[in-house]
mmCIF file of C-alpha atoms in Angstrom:
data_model
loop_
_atom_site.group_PDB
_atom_site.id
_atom_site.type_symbol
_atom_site.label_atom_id
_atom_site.label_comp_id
_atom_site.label_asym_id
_atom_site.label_seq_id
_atom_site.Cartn_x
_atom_site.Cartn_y
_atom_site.Cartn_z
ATOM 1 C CA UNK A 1 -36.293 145.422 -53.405
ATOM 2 C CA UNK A 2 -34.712 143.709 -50.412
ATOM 3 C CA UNK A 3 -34.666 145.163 -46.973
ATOM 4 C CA UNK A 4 -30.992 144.654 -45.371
ATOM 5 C CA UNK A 5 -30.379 146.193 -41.959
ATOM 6 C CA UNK A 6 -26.586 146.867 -41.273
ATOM 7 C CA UNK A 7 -25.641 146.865 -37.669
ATOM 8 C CA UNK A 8 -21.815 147.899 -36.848
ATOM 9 C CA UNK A 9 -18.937 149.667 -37.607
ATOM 10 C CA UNK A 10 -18.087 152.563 -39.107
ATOM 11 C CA UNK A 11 -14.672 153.886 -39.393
ATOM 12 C CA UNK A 12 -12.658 156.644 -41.740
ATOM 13 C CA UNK A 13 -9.931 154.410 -43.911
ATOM 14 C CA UNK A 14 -6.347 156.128 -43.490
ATOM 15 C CA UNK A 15 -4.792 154.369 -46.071
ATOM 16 C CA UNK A 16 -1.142 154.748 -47.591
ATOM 17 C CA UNK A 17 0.533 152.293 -50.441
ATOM 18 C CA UNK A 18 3.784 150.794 -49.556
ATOM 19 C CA UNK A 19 6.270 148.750 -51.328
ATOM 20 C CA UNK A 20 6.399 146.685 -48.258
ATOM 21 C CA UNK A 21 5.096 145.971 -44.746
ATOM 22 C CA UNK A 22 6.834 147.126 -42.179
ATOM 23 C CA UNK A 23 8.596 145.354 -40.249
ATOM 24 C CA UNK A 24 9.011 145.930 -36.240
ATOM 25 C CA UNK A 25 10.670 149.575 -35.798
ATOM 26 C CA UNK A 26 11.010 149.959 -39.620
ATOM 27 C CA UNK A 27 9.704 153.136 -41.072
ATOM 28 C CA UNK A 28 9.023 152.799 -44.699
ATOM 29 C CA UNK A 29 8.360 155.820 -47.294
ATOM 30 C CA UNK A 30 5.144 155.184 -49.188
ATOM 31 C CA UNK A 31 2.325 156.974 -50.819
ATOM 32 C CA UNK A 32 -0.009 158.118 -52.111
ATOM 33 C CA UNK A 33 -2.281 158.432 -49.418
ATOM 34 C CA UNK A 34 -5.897 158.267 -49.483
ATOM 35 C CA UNK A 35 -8.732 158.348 -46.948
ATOM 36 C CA UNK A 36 -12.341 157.707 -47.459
ATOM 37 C CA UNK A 37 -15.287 155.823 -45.318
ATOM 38 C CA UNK A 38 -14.844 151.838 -44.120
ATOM 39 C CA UNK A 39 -14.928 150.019 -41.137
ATOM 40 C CA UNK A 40 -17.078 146.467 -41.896
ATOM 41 C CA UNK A 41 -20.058 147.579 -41.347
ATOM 42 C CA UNK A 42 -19.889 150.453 -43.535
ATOM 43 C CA UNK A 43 -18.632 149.054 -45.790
ATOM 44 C CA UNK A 44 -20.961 146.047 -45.675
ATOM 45 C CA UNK A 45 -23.335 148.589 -45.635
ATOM 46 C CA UNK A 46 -22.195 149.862 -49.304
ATOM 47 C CA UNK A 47 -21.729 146.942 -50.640
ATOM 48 C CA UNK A 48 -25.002 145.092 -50.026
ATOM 49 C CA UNK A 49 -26.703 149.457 -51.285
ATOM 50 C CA UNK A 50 -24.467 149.057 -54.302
ATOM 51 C CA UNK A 51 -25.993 145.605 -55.157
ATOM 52 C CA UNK A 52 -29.235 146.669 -55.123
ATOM 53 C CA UNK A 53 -30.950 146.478 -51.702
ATOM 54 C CA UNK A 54 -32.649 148.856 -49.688
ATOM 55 C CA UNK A 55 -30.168 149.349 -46.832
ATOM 56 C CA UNK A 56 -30.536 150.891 -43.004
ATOM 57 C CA UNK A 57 -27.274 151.173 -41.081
ATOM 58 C CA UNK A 58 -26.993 151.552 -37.296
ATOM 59 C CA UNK A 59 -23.511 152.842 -36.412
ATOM 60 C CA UNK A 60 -22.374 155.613 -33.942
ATOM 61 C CA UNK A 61 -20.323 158.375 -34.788
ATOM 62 C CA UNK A 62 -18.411 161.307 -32.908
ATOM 63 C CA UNK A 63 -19.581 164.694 -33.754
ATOM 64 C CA UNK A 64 -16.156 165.522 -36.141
ATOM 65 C CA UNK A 65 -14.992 166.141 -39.730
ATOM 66 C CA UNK A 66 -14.977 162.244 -40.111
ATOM 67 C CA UNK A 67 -18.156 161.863 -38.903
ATOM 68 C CA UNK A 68 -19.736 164.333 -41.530
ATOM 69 C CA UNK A 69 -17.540 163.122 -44.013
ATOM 70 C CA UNK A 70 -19.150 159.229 -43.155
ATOM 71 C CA UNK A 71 -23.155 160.993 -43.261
ATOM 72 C CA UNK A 72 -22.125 162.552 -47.078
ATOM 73 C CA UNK A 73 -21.020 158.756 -48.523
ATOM 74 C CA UNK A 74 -24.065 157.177 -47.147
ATOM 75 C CA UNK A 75 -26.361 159.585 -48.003
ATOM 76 C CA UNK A 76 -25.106 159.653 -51.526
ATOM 77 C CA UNK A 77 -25.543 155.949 -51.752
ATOM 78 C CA UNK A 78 -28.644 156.378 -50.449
ATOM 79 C CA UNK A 79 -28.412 154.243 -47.219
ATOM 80 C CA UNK A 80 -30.733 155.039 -44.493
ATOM 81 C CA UNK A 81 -29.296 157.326 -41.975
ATOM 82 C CA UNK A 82 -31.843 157.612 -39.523
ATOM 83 C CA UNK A 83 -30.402 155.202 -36.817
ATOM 84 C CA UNK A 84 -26.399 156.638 -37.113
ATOM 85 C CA UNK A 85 -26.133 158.178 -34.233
ATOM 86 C CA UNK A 86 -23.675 160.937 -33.417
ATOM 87 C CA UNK A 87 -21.896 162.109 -30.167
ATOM 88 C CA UNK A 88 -19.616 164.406 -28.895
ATOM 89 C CA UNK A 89 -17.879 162.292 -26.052
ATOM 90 C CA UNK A 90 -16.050 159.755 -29.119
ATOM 91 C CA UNK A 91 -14.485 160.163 -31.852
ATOM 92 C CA UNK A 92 -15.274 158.985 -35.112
ATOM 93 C CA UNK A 93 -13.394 155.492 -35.613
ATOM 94 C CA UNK A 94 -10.042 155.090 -37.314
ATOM 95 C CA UNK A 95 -8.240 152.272 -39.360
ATOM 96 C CA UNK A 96 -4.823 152.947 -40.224
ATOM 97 C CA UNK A 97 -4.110 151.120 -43.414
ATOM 98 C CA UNK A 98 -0.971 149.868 -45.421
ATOM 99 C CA UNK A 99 -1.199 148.183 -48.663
ATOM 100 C CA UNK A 100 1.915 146.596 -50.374
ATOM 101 C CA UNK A 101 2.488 146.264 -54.515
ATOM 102 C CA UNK A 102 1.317 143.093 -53.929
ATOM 103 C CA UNK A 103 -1.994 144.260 -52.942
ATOM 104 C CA UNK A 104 -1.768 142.782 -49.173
ATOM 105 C CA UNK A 105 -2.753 144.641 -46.247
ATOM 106 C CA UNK A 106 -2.022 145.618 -42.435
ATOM 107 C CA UNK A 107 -4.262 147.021 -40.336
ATOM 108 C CA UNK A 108 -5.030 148.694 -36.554
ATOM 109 C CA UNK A 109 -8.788 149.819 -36.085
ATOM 110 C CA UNK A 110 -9.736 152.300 -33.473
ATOM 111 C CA UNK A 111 -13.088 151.500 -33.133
ATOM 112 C CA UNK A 112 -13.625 154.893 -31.310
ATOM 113 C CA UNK A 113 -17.513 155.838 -31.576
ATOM 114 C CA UNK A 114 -18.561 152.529 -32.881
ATOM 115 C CA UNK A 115 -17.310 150.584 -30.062
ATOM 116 C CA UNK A 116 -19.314 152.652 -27.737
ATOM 117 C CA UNK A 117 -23.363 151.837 -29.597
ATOM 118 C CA UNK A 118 -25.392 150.534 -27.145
ATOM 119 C CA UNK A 119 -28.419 148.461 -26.221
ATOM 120 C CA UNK A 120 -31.029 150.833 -26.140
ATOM 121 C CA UNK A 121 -29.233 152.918 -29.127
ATOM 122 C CA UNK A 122 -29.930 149.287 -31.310
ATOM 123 C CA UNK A 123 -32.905 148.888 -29.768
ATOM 124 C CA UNK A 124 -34.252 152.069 -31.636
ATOM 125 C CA UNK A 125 -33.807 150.450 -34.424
ATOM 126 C CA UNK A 126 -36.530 147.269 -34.108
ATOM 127 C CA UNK A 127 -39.115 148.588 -36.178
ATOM 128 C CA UNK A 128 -36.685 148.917 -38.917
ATOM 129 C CA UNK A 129 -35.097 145.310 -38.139
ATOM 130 C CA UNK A 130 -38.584 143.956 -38.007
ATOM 131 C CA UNK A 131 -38.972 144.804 -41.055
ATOM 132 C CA UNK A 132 -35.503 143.663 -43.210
ATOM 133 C CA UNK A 133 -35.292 140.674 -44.863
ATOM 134 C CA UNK A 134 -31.818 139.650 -43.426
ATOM 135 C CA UNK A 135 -30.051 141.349 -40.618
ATOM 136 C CA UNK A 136 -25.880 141.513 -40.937
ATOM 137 C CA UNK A 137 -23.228 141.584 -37.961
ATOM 138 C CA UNK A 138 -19.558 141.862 -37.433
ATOM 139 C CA UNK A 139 -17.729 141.762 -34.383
ATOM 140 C CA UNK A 140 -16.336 145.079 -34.805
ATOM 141 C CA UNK A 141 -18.213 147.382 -32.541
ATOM 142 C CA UNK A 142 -19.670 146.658 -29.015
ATOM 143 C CA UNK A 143 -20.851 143.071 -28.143
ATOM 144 C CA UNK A 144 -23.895 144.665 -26.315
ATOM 145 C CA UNK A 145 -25.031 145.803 -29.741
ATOM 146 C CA UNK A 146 -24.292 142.365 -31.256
ATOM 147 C CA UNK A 147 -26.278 140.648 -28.748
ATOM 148 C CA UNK A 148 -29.225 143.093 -28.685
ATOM 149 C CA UNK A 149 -29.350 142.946 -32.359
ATOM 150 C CA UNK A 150 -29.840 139.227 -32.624
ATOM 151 C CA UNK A 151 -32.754 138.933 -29.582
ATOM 152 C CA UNK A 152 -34.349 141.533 -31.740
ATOM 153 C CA UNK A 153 -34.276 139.783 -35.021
ATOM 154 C CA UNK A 154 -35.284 136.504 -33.190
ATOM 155 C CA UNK A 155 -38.237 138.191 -31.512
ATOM 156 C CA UNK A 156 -38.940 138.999 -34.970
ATOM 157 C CA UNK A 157 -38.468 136.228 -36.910
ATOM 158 C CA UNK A 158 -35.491 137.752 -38.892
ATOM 159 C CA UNK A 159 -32.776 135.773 -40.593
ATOM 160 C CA UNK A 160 -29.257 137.131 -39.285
ATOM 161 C CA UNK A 161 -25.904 136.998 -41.331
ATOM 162 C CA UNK A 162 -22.472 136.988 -38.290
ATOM 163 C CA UNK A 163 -19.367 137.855 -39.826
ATOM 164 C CA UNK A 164 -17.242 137.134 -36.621
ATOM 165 C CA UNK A 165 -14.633 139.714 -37.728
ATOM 166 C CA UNK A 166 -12.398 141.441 -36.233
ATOM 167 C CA UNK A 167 -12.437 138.207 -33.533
ATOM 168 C CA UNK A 168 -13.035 139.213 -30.099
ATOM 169 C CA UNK A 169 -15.017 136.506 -27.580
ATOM 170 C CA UNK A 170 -18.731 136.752 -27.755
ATOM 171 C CA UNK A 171 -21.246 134.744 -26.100
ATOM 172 C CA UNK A 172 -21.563 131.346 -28.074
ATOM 173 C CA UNK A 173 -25.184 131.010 -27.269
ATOM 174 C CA UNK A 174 -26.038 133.537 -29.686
ATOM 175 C CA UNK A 175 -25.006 131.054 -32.645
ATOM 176 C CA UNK A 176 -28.269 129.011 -31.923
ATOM 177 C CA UNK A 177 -29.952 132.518 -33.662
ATOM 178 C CA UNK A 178 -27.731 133.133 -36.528
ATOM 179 C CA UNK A 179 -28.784 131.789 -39.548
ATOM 180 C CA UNK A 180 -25.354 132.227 -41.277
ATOM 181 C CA UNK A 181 -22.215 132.541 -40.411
ATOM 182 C CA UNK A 182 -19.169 133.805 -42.822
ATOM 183 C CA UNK A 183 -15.871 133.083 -41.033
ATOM 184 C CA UNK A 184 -12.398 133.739 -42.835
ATOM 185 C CA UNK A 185 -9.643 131.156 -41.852
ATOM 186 C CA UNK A 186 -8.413 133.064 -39.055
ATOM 187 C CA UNK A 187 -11.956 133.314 -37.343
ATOM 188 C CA UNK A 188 -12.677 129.733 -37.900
ATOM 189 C CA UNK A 189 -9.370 128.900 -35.837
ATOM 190 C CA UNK A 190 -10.618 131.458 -33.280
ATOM 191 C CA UNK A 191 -13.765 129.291 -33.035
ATOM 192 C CA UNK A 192 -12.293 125.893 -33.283
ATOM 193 C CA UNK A 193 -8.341 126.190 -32.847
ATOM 194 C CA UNK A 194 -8.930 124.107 -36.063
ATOM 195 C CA UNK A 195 -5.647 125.777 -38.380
ATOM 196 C CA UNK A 196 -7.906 126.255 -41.809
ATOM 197 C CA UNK A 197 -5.305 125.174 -44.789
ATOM 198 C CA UNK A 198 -7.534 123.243 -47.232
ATOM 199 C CA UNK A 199 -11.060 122.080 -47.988
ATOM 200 C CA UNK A 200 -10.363 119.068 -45.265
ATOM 201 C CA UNK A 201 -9.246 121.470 -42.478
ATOM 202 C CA UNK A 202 -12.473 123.929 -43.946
ATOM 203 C CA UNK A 203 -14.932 121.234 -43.287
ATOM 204 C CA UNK A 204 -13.439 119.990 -39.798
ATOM 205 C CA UNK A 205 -13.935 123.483 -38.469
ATOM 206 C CA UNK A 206 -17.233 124.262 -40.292
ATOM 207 C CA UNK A 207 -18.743 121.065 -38.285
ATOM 208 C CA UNK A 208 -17.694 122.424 -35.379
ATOM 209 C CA UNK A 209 -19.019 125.726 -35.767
ATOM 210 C CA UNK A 210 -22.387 123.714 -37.266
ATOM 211 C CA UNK A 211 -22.082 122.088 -33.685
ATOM 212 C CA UNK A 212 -22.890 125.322 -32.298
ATOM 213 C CA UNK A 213 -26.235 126.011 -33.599
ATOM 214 C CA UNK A 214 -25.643 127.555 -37.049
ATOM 215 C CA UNK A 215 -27.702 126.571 -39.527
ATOM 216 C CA UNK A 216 -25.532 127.542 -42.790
ATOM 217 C CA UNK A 217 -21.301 128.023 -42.096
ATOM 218 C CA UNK A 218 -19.437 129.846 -44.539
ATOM 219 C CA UNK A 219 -15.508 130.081 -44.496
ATOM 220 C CA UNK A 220 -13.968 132.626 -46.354
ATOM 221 C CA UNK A 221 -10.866 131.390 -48.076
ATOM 222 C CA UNK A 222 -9.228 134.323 -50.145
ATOM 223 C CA UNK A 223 -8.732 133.636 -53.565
ATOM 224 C CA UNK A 224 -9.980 130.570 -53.544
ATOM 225 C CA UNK A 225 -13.117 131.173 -52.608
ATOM 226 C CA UNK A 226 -15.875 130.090 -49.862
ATOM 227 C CA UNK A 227 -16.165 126.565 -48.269
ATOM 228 C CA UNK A 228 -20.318 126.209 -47.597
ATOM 229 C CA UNK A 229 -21.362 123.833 -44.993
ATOM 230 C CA UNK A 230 -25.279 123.198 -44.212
ATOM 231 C CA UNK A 231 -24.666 119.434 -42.103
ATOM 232 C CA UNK A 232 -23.613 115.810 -43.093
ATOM 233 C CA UNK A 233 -20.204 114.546 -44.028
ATOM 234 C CA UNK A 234 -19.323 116.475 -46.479
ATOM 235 C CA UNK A 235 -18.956 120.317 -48.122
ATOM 236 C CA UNK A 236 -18.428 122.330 -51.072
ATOM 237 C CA UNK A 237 -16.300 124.955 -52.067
ATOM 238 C CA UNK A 238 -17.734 127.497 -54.366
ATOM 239 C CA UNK A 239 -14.545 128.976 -56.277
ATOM 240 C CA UNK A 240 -13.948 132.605 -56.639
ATOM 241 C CA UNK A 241 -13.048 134.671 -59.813
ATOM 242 C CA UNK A 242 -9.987 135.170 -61.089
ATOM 243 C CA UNK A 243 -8.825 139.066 -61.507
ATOM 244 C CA UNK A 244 -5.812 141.533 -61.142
ATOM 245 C CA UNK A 245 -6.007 142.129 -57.282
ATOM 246 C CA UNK A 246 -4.241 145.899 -56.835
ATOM 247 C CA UNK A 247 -5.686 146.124 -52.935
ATOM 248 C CA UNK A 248 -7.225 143.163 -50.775
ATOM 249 C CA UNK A 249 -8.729 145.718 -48.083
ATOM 250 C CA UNK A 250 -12.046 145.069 -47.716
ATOM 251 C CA UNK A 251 -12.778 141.584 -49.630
ATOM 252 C CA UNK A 252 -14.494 140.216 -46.945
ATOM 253 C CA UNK A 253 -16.967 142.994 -46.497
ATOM 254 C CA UNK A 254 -17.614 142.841 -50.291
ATOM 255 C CA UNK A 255 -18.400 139.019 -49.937
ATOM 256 C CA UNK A 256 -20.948 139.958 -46.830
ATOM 257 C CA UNK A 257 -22.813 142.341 -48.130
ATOM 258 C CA UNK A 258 -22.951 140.754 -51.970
ATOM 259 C CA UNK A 259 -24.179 137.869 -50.011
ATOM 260 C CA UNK A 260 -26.642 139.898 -47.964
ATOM 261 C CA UNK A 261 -28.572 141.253 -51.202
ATOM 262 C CA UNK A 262 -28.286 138.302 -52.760
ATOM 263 C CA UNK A 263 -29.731 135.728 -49.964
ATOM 264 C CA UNK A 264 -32.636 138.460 -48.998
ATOM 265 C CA UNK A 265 -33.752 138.510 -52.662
ATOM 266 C CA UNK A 266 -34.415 134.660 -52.906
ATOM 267 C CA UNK A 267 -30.952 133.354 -54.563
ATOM 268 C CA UNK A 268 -30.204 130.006 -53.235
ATOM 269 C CA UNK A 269 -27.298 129.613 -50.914
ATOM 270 C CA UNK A 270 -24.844 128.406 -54.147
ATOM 271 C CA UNK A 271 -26.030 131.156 -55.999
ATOM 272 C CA UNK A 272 -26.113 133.895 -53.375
ATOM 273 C CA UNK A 273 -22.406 132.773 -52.716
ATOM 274 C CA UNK A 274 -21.314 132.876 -56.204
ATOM 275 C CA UNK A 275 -23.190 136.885 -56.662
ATOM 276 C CA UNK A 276 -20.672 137.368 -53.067
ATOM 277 C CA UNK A 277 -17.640 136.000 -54.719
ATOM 278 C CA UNK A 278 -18.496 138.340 -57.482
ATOM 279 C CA UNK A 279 -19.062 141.647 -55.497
ATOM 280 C CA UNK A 280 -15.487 140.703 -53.782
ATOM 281 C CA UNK A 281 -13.297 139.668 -56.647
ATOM 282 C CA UNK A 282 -14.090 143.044 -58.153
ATOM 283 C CA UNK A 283 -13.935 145.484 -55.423
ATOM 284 C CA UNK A 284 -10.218 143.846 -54.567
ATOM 285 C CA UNK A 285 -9.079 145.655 -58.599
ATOM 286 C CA UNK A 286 -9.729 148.796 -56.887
ATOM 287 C CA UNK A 287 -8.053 151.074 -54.489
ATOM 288 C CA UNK A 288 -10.177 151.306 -50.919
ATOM 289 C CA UNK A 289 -12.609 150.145 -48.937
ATOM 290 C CA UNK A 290 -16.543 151.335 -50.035
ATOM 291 C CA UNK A 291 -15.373 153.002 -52.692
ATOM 292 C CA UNK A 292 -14.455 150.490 -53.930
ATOM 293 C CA UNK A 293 -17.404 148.449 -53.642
ATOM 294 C CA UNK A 294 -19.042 147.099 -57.154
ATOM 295 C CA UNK A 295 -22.476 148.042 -58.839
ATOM 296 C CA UNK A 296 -25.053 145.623 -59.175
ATOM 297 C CA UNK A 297 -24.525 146.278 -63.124
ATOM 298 C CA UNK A 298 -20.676 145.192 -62.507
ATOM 299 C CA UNK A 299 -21.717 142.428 -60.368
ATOM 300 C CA UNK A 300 -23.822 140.967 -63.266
ATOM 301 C CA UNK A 301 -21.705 141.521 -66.102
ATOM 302 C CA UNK A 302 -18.849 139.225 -64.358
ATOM 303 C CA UNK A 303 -21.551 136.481 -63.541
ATOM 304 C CA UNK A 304 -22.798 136.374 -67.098
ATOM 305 C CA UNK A 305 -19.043 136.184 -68.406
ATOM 306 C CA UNK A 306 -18.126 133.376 -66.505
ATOM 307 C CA UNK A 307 -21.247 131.809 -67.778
ATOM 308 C CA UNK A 308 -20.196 131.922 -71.365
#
């Protein structure tokens, strides 16, 4: 079984349906509401559990209802919880989701706890990261714990997985020790100011991004899949599934930690993006966030479908 270490967020999903998004200084009558545990990194966290891996997450939370609430889901999905810590100066992070009929989404994250984890708190951690087989990253906690995270795994020879989401600067030298990258088109603009509309625009900014020190760049594209780049003139875009979305939230997490498992166990990079494109087509014909992240069971029976 793979080893997948999980560093990053963790916030509760506040989530109500609506049959549109608001607009400025509208107020809109919706339902049902639901909550239940997110943030990327937990749910990166389920996803890549869910698929099969053995998973430790690092995450702070504050010392709440939310917070208990988070220590329940992972401990049922039997994610280490030895490095969450827990504090009583922050809260427990927040997302406050809507979700039209057309399953698309709007959403403000107070990081909260999460945005508070710190060097030595990651640092706690190294024996653990030492030991994973892949290390995975989003931008949605403290940078400090970003950074820390990948000197660690480069001390220790780790492969690390940056999902540069929600965008906030970071220091660029940092690339030179990621391994992979997994951009969606509005972080690859971020990164570039390259505007990401088709596999031309895809491979523009994925050079650049190459340019940077990253070994493998991934774009994200939606429904139509991920654009891989490894060098050269040229990329490929590995199409994704076709289903009945009913809530987007959360896709790109799915694709993460699908890819996570998959990469860590020995799939090649086509392969391990395919098994990612999997794990997110499916959890988008569900309502939520981790919950409704995909078995590995689920994951296989849509690969072998296609394959007929």
């Amino acid at each position: 079984m793979s080893k997948v270490v999980v560093v990053g967020s963790y916030v509760v999903d506040l989530m109500s349906r609506t049959p549109h998004l608001p607009k400025p200084g509208e107020t809109v009558l919706g339902g049902p509401f639901q909550m239940g545990p997110g943030g990327k990194g937990g749910n990166q966290a389920t996803a890549a559990a869910r698929s099969g891996s053995e998973v430790t997450f690092v995450t702070k939370l504050g010392d709440d209802v939310f917070g208990r609430e988070a220590l329940k889901h992972f401990t049922k999905e039997d994610v280490n919880i030895e490095y969450i810590k827990v504090t009583p100066d922050q809260s427990t992070g927040a997302a406050l989701i809507e979700v039209d009929e057309e399953g698309e989404n709007s959403i403000v994250v107070a990081l909260g706890a999460c945005g508070t984890i710190s060097e030595a708190e990651v640092e706690e951690a190294e024996e653990k990261i030492k030991e994973a087989d892949i290390v995975l990253l989003q931008l949605e906690t403290s940078i400090e714990a970003v950074v820390t995270t990948v000197k660690l795994a480069r001390i220790h020879g780790v492969p690390v997985i940056l999902n540069p989401a929600p965008y906030q600067e970071f220091p660029k030298e940092i690339l030179k020790n990621v391994a992979y990258i997994t951009p969606n088109e509005t972080e690859a603009f971020e990164l570039t100011g390259i505007e990401v509309t088709d596999e031309g625009t895809a491979l523009t900014a994925a050079q650049m991004i190459h340019d940077l020190g990253v070994d493998s760049v991934i774009i994200t594209l939606g429904g139509k899949g991920a654009f891989l780049y490894t060098g050269g003139d040229k990329g490929e875009l590995i199409p994704s599934f076709t289903v009945e979305a009913v809530d987007t939230t959360g896709a790109g997490d799915a694709f993460n930690g699908g890819f996570a498992h998959a990469i860590s166990n020995g799939y090649s990079l086509k392969d391990a993006m395919k098994f990612a494109n999997a794990v997110a087509a499916l959890s988008v014909t569900k309502i939520g966030t981790a919950p409704a992240m995909p078995y590995k069971n689920e994951v296989e029976a849509l690969l072998a479908k296609t394959l007929k």
